[in-house]
PDB file of C-alpha atoms in Angstrom:
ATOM      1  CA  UNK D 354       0.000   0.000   0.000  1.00 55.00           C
ATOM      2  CA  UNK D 355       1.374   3.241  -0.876  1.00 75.00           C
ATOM      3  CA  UNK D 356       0.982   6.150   1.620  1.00 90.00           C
ATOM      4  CA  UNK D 357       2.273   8.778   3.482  1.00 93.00           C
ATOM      5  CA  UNK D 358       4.104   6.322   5.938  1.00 97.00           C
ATOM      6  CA  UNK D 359       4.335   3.561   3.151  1.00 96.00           C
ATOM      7  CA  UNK D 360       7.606   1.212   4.818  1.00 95.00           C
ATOM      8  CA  UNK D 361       7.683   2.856   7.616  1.00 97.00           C
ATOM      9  CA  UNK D 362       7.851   1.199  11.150  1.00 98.00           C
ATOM     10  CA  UNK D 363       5.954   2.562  14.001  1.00 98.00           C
ATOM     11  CA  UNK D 364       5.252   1.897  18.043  1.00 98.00           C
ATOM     12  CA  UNK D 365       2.426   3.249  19.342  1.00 98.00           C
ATOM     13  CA  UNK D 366       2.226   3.395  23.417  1.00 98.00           C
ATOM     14  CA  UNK D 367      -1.653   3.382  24.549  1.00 97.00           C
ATOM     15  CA  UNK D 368      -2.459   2.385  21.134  1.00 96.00           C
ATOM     16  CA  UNK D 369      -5.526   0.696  22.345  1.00 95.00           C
ATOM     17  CA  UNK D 370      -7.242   3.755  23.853  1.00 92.00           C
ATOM     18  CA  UNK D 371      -9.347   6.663  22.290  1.00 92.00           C
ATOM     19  CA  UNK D 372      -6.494   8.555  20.496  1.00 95.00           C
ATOM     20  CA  UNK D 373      -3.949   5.759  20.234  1.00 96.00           C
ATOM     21  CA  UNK D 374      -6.189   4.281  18.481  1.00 96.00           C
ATOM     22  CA  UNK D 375      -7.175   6.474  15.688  1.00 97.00           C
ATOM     23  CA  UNK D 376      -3.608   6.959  15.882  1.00 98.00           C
ATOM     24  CA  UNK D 377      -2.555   2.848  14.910  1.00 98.00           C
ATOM     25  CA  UNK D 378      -5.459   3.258  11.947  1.00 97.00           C
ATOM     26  CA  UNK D 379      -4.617   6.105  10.684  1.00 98.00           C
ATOM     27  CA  UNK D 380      -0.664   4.942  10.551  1.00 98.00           C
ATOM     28  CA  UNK D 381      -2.000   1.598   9.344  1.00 97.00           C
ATOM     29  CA  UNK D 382      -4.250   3.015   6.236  1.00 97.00           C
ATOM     30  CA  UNK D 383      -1.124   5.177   5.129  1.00 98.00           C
ATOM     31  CA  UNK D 384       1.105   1.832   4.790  1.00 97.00           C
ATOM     32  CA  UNK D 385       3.254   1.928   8.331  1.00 98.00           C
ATOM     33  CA  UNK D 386       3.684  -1.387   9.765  1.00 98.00           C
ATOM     34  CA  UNK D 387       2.483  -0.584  13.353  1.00 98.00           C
ATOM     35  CA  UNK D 388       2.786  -2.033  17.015  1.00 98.00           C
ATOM     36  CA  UNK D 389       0.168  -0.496  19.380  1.00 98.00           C
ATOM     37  CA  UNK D 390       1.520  -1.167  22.787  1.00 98.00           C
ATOM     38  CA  UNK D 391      -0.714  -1.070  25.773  1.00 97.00           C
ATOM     39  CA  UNK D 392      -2.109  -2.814  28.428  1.00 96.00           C
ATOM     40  CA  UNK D 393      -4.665  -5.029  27.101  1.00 92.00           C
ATOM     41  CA  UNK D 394      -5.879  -5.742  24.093  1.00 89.00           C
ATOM     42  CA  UNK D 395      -9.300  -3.928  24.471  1.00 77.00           C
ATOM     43  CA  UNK D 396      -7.868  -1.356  25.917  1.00 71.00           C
ATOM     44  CA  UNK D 397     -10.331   1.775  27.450  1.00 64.00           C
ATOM     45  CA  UNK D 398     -12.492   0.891  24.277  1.00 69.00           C
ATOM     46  CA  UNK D 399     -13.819  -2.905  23.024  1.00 68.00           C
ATOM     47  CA  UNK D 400     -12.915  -5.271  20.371  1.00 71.00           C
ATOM     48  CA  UNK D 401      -9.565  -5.015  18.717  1.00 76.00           C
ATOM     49  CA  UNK D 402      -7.707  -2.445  16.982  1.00 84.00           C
ATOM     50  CA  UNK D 403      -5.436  -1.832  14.031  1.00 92.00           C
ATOM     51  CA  UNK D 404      -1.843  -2.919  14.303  1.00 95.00           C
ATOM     52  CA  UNK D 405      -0.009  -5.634  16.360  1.00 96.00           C
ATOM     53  CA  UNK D 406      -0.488  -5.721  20.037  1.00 96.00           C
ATOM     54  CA  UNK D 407       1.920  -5.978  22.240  1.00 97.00           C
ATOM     55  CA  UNK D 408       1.483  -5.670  25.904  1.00 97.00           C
ATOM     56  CA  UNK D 409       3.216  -3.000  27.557  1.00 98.00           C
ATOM     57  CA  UNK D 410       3.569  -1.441  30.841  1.00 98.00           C
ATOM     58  CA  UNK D 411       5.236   2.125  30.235  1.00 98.00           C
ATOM     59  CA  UNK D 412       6.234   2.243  33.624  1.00 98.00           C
ATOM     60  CA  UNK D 413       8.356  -0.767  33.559  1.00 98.00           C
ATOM     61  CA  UNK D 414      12.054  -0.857  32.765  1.00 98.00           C
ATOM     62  CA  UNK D 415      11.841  -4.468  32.016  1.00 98.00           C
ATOM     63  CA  UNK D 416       8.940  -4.214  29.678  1.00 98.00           C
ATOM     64  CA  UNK D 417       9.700  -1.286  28.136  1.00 98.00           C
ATOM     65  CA  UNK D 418      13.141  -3.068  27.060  1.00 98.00           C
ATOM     66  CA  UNK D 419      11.748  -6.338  25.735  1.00 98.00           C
ATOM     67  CA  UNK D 420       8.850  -4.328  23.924  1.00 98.00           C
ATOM     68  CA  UNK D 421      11.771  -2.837  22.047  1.00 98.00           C
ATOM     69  CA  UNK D 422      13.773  -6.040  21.566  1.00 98.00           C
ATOM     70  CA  UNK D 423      10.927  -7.994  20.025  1.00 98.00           C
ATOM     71  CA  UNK D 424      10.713  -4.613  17.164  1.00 98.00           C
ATOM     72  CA  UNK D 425      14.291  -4.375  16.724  1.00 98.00           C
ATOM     73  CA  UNK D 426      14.207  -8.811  16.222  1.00 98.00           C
ATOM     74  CA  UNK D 427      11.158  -8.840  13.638  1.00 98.00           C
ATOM     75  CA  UNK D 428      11.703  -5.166  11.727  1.00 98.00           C
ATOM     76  CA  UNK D 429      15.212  -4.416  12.446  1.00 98.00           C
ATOM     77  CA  UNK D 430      14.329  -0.546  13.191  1.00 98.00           C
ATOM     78  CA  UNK D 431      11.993   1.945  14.264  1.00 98.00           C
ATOM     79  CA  UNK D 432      10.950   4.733  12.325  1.00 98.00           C
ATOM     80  CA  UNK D 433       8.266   6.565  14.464  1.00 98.00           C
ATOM     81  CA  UNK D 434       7.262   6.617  18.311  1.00 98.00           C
ATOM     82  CA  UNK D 435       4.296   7.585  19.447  1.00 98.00           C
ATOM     83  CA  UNK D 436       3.928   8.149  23.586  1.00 98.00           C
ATOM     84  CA  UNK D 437       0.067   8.374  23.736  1.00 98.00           C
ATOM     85  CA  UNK D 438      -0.189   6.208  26.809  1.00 97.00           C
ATOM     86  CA  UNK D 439      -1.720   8.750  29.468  1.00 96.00           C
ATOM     87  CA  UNK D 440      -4.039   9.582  32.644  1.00 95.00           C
ATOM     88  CA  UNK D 441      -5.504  11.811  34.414  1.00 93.00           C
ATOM     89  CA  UNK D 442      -6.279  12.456  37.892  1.00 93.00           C
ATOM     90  CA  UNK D 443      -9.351  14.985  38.927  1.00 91.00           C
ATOM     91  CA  UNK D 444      -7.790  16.538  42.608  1.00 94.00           C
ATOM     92  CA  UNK D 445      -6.429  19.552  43.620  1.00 96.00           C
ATOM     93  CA  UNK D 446      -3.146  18.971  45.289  1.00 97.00           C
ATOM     94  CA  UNK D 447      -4.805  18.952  48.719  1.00 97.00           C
ATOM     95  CA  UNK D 448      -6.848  16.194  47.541  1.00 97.00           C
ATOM     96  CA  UNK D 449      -4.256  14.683  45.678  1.00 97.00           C
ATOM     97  CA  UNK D 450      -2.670  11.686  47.438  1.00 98.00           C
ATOM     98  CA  UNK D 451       1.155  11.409  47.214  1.00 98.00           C
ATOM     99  CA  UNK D 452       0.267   7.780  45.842  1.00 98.00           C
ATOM    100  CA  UNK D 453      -1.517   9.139  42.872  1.00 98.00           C
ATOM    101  CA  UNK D 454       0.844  12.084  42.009  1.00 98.00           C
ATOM    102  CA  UNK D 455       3.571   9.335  41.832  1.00 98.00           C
ATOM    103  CA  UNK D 456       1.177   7.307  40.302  1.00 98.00           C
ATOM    104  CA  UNK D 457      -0.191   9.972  37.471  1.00 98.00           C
ATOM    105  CA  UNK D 458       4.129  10.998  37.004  1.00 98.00           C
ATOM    106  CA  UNK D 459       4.812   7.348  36.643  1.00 98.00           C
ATOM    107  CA  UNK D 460       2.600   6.890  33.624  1.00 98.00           C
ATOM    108  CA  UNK D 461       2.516  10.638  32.119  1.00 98.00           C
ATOM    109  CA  UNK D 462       6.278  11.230  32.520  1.00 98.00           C
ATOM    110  CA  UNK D 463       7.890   8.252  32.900  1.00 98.00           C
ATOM    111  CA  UNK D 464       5.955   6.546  30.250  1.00 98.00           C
ATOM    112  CA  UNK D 465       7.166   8.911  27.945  1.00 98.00           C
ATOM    113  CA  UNK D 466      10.765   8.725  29.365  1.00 98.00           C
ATOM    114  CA  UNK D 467      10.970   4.529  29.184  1.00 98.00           C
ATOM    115  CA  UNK D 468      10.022   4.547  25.591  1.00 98.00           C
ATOM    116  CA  UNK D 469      11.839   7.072  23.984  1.00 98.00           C
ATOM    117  CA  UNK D 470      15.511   5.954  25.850  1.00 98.00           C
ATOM    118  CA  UNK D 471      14.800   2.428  25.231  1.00 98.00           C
ATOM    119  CA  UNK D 472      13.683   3.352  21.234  1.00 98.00           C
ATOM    120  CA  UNK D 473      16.532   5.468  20.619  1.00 98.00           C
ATOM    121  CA  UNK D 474      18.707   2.948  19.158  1.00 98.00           C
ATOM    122  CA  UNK D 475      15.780   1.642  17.387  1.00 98.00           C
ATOM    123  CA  UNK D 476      15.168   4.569  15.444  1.00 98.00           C
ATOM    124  CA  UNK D 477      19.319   5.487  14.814  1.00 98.00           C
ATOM    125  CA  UNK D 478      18.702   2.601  12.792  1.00 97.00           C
ATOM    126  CA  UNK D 479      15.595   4.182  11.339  1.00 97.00           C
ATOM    127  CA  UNK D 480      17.218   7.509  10.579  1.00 97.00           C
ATOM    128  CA  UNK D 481      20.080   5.825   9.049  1.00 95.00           C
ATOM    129  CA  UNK D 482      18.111   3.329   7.037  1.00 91.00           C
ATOM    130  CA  UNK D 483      14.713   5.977   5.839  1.00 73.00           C
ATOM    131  CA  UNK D 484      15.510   8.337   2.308  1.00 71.00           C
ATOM    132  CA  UNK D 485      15.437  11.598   4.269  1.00 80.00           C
ATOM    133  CA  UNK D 486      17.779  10.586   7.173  1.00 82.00           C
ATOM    134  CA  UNK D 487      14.992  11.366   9.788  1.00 95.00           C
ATOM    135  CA  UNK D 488      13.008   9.738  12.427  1.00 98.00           C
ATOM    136  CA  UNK D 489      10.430  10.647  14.468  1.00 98.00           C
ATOM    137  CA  UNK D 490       9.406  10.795  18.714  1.00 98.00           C
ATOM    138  CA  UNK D 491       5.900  12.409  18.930  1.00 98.00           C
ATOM    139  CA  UNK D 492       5.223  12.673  22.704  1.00 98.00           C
ATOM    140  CA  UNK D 493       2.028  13.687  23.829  1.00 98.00           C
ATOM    141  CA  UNK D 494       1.198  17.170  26.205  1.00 98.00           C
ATOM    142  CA  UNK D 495      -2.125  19.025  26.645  1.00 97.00           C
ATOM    143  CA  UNK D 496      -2.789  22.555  26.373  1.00 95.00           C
ATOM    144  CA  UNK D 497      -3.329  21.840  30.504  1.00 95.00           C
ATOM    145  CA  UNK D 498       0.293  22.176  30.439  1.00 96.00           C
ATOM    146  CA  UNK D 499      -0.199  25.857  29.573  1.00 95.00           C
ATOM    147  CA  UNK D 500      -3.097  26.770  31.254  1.00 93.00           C
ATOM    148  CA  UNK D 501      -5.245  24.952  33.829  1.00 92.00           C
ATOM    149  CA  UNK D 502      -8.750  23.173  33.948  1.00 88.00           C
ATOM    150  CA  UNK D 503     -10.015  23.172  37.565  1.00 89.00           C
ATOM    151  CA  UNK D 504      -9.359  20.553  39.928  1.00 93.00           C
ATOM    152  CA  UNK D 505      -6.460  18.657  37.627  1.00 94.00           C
ATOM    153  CA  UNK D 506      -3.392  19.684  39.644  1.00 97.00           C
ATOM    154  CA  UNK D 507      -1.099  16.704  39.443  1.00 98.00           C
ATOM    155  CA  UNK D 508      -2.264  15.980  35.527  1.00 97.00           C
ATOM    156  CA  UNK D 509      -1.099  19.556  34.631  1.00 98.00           C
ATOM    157  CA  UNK D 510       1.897  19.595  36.191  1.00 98.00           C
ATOM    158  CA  UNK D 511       2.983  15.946  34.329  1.00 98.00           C
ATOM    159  CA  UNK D 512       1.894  17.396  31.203  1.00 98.00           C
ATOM    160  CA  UNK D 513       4.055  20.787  32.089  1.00 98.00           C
ATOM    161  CA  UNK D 514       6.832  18.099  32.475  1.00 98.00           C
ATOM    162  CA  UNK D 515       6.488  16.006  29.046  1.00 98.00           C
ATOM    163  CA  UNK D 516       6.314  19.714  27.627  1.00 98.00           C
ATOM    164  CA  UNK D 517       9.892  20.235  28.947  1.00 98.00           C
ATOM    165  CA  UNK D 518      11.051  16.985  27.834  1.00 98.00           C
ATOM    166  CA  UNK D 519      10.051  16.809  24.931  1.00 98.00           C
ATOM    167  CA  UNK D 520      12.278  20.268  24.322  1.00 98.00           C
ATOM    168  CA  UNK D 521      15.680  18.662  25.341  1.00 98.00           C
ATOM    169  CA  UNK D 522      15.061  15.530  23.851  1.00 98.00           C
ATOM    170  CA  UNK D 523      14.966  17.416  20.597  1.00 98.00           C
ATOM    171  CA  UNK D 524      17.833  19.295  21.436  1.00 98.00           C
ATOM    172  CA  UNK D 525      19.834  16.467  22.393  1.00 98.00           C
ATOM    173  CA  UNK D 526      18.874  14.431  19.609  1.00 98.00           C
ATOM    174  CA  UNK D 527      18.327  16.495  16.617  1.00 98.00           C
ATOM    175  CA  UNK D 528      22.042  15.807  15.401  1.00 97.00           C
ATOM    176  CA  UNK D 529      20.894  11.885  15.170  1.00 97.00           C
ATOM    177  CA  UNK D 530      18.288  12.623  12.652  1.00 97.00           C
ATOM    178  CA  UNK D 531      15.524  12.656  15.199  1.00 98.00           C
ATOM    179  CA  UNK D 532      12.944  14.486  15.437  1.00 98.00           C
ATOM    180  CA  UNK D 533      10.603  15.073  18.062  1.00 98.00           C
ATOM    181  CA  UNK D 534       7.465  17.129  19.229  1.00 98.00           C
ATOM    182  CA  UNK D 535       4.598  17.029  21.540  1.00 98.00           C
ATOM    183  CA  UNK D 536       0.882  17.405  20.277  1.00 98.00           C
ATOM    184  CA  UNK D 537      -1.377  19.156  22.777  1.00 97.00           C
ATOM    185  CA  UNK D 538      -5.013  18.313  22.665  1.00 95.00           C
ATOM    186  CA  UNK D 539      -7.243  20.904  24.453  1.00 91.00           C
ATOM    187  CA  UNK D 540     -10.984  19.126  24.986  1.00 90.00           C
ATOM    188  CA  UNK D 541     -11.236  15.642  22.625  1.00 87.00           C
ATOM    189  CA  UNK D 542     -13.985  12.927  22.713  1.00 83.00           C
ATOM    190  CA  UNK D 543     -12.100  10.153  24.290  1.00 77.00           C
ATOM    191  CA  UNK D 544     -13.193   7.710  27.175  1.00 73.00           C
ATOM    192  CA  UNK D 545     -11.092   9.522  29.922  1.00 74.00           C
ATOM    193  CA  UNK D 546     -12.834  12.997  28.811  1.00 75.00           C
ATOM    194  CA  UNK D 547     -16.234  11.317  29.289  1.00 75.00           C
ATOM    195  CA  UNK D 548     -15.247  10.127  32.589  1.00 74.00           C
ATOM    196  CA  UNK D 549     -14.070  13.981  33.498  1.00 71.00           C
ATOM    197  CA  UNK D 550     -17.100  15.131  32.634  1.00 74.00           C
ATOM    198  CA  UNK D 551     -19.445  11.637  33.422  1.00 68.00           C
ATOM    199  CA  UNK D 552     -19.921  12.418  37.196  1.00 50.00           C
ATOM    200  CA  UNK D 553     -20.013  14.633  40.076  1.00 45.00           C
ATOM    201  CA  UNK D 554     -16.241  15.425  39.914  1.00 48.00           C
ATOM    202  CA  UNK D 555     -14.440  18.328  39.569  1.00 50.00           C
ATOM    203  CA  UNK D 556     -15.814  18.387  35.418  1.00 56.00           C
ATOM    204  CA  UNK D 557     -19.340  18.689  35.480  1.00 57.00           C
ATOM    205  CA  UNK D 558     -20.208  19.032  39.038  1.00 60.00           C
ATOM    206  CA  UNK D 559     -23.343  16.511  38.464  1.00 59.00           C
ATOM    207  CA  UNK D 560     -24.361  17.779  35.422  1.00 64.00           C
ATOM    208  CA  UNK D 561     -25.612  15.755  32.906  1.00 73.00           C
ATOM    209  CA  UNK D 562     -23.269  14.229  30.533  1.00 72.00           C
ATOM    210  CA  UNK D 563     -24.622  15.050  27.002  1.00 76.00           C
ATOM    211  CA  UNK D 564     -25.124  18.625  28.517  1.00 80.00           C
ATOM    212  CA  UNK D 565     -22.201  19.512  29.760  1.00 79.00           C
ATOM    213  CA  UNK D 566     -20.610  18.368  26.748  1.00 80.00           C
ATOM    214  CA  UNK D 567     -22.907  20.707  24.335  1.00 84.00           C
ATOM    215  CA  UNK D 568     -21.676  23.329  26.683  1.00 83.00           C
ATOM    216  CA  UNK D 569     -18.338  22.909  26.030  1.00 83.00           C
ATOM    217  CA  UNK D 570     -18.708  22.722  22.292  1.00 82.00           C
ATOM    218  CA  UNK D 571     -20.657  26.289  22.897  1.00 84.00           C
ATOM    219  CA  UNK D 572     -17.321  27.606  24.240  1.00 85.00           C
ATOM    220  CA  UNK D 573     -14.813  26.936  21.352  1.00 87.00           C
ATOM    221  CA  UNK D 574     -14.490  29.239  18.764  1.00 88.00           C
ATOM    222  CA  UNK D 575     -14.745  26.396  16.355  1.00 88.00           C
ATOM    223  CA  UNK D 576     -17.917  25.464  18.205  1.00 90.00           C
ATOM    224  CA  UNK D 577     -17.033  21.681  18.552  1.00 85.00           C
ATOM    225  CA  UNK D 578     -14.645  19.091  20.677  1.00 86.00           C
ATOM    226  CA  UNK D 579     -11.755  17.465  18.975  1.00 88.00           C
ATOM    227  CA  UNK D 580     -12.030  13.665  17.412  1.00 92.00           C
ATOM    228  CA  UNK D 581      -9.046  11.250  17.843  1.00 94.00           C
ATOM    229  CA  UNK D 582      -9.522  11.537  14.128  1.00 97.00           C
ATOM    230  CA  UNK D 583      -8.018  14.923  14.764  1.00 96.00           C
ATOM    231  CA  UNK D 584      -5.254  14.468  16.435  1.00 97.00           C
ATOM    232  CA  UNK D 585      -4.457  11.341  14.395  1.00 98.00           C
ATOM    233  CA  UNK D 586      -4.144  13.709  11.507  1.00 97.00           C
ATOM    234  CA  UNK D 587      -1.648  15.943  12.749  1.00 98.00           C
ATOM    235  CA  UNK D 588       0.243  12.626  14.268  1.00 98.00           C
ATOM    236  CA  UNK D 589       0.291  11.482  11.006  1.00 98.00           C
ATOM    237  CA  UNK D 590       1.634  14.389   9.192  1.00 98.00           C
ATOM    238  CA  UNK D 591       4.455  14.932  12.086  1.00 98.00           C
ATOM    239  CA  UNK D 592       5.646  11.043  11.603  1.00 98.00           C
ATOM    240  CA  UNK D 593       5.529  11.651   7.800  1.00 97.00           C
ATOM    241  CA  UNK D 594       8.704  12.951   6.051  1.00 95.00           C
ATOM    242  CA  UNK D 595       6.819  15.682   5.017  1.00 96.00           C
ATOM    243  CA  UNK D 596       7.391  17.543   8.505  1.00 97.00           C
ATOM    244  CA  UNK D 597      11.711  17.227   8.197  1.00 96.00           C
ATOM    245  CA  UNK D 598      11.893  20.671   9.183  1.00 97.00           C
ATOM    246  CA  UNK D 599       9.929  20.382  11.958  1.00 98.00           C
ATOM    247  CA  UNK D 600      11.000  19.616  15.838  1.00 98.00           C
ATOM    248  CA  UNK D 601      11.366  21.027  19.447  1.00 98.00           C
ATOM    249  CA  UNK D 602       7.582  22.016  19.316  1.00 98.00           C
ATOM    250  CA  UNK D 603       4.251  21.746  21.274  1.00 98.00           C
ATOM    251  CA  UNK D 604       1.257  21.569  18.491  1.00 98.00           C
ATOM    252  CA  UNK D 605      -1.650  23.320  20.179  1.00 97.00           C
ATOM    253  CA  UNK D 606      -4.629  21.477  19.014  1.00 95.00           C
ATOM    254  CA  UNK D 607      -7.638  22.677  20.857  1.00 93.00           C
ATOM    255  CA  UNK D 608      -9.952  24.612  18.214  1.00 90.00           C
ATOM    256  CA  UNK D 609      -8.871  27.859  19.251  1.00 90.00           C
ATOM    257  CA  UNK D 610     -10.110  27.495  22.857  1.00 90.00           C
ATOM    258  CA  UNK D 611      -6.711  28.845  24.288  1.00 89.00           C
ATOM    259  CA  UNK D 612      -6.559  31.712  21.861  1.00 89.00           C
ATOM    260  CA  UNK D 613      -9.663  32.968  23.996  1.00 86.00           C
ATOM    261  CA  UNK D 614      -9.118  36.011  26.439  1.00 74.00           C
ATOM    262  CA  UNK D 615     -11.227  33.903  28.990  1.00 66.00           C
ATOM    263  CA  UNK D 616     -13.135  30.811  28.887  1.00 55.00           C
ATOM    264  CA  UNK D 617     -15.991  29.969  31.329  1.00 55.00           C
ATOM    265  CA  UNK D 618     -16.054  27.946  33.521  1.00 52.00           C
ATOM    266  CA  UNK D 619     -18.595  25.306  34.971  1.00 48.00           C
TER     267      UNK D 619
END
């Protein structure tokens, strides 16, 4: 199949949930050969996805080091890594157990950080090996990691962190023809924002879930919530080789909801 990632070799972490997800189909459709790594193979959604599963555990070492090894024994390479894998935790630091801030910096930052060391020698070889001399780390943020939802503390500040990260990495890196960014959703139709907004947490305060959620279409100036379909694109296009000249960055994707002087609040 010839696409925009035609040959191409790919690792996707939380590839079984919302965005991950649209993430392994879109990479799939556009001729990648694509591992979506995560915990199960239903992941936060049902049935089976695109792409070859392979169990992972971001927060372990040991996984995160055979995941590798079996890609680098059946491809040889890596071309692109995607760290989707992600939670979120609704506290404000006084509510916000010291359990679940190591918990939410184990998976957020952590997860980022096992995957890309462990992958860089993987994707050396894909640098070396692809016809531009590039490959590609795409690590995911949130626009909470530049301004703040209510009542997500600990979630903001691991985002703030993979924002930081994801800077040096591309500094450090850049020389080894790799390239990497962060993508920064604002508000996206995914399991875990249903679950913000599903209860009487600190997202809806009770309010009824279909809503709440017209409400927060009502305050983007595109008047709508992202899709992973979204996000997948601009994944797709930052993987491709069509984005060589492009690293060090956080992608704001949030139809225009930070550009806003103020936003209201529920």
């Amino acid at each position: 199949m010839n696409g925009r990632l035609s040959g191409k070799i790919a690792l996707v972490t939380g590839g079984r949930g919302g965005i991950g997800r649209a993430i392994c189909d879109r990479f799939q459709r556009e001729g990648a050969t694509v591992y979506a790594a995560d915990l199960s193979e239903g992941g936060s959604l049902s049935g089976a996805g695109a792409g070859r599963f392979l169990r992972l555990d971001v927060t372990s070492e040991d996984e995160t080091r055979a995941a590798m090894d079996r890609v680098m024994g059946e491809e040889g390479r890596l071309d692109v890594l995607v760290n989707a894998a992600g939670i979120e935790i609704e506290h404000t630091i006084e509510h916000t157990s010291l359990a679940d801030w190591n918990r939410i910096f184990a998976i957020n930052v952590t997860g980022t950080f096992l995957p890309s060391k462990y992958a860089l020698p993987l994707l050396r070889r894909g640098a070396a090996a692809g016809g531009n001399g590039q490959a590609s780390i795409i690590n995911f943020g949130s626009y909470d990691g530049f301004i703040a939802d209510p009542g997500l503390a600990a979630y903001c500040a691991s985002k703030g962190a993979v924002h930081a990260l994801t800077r040096a990495m591309a500094c450090d890196h850049g020389s080894e023809g790799i390239r990497v960014n962060a993508i920064c959703p604002g508000y996206v139709d995914t399991p875990m924002l249903r679950s913000f907004f599903g209860g009487a947490g600190s997202g809806a305060g009770g309010g009824a879930l279909d809503t709440v959620l017209d409400q927060v279409k009502a305050i983007h100036p595109t008047r709508t919530c992202g899709t992973p379909e979204d996000i997948a694109n601009l994944v797709n296009w930052l993987a491709s080789d069509e984005a060589r000249y492009a690293s060090g960055q956080l992608w704001v994707l949030d139809g225009g909801l930070s550009a806003q002087v103020q936003q209201m609040r529920f």
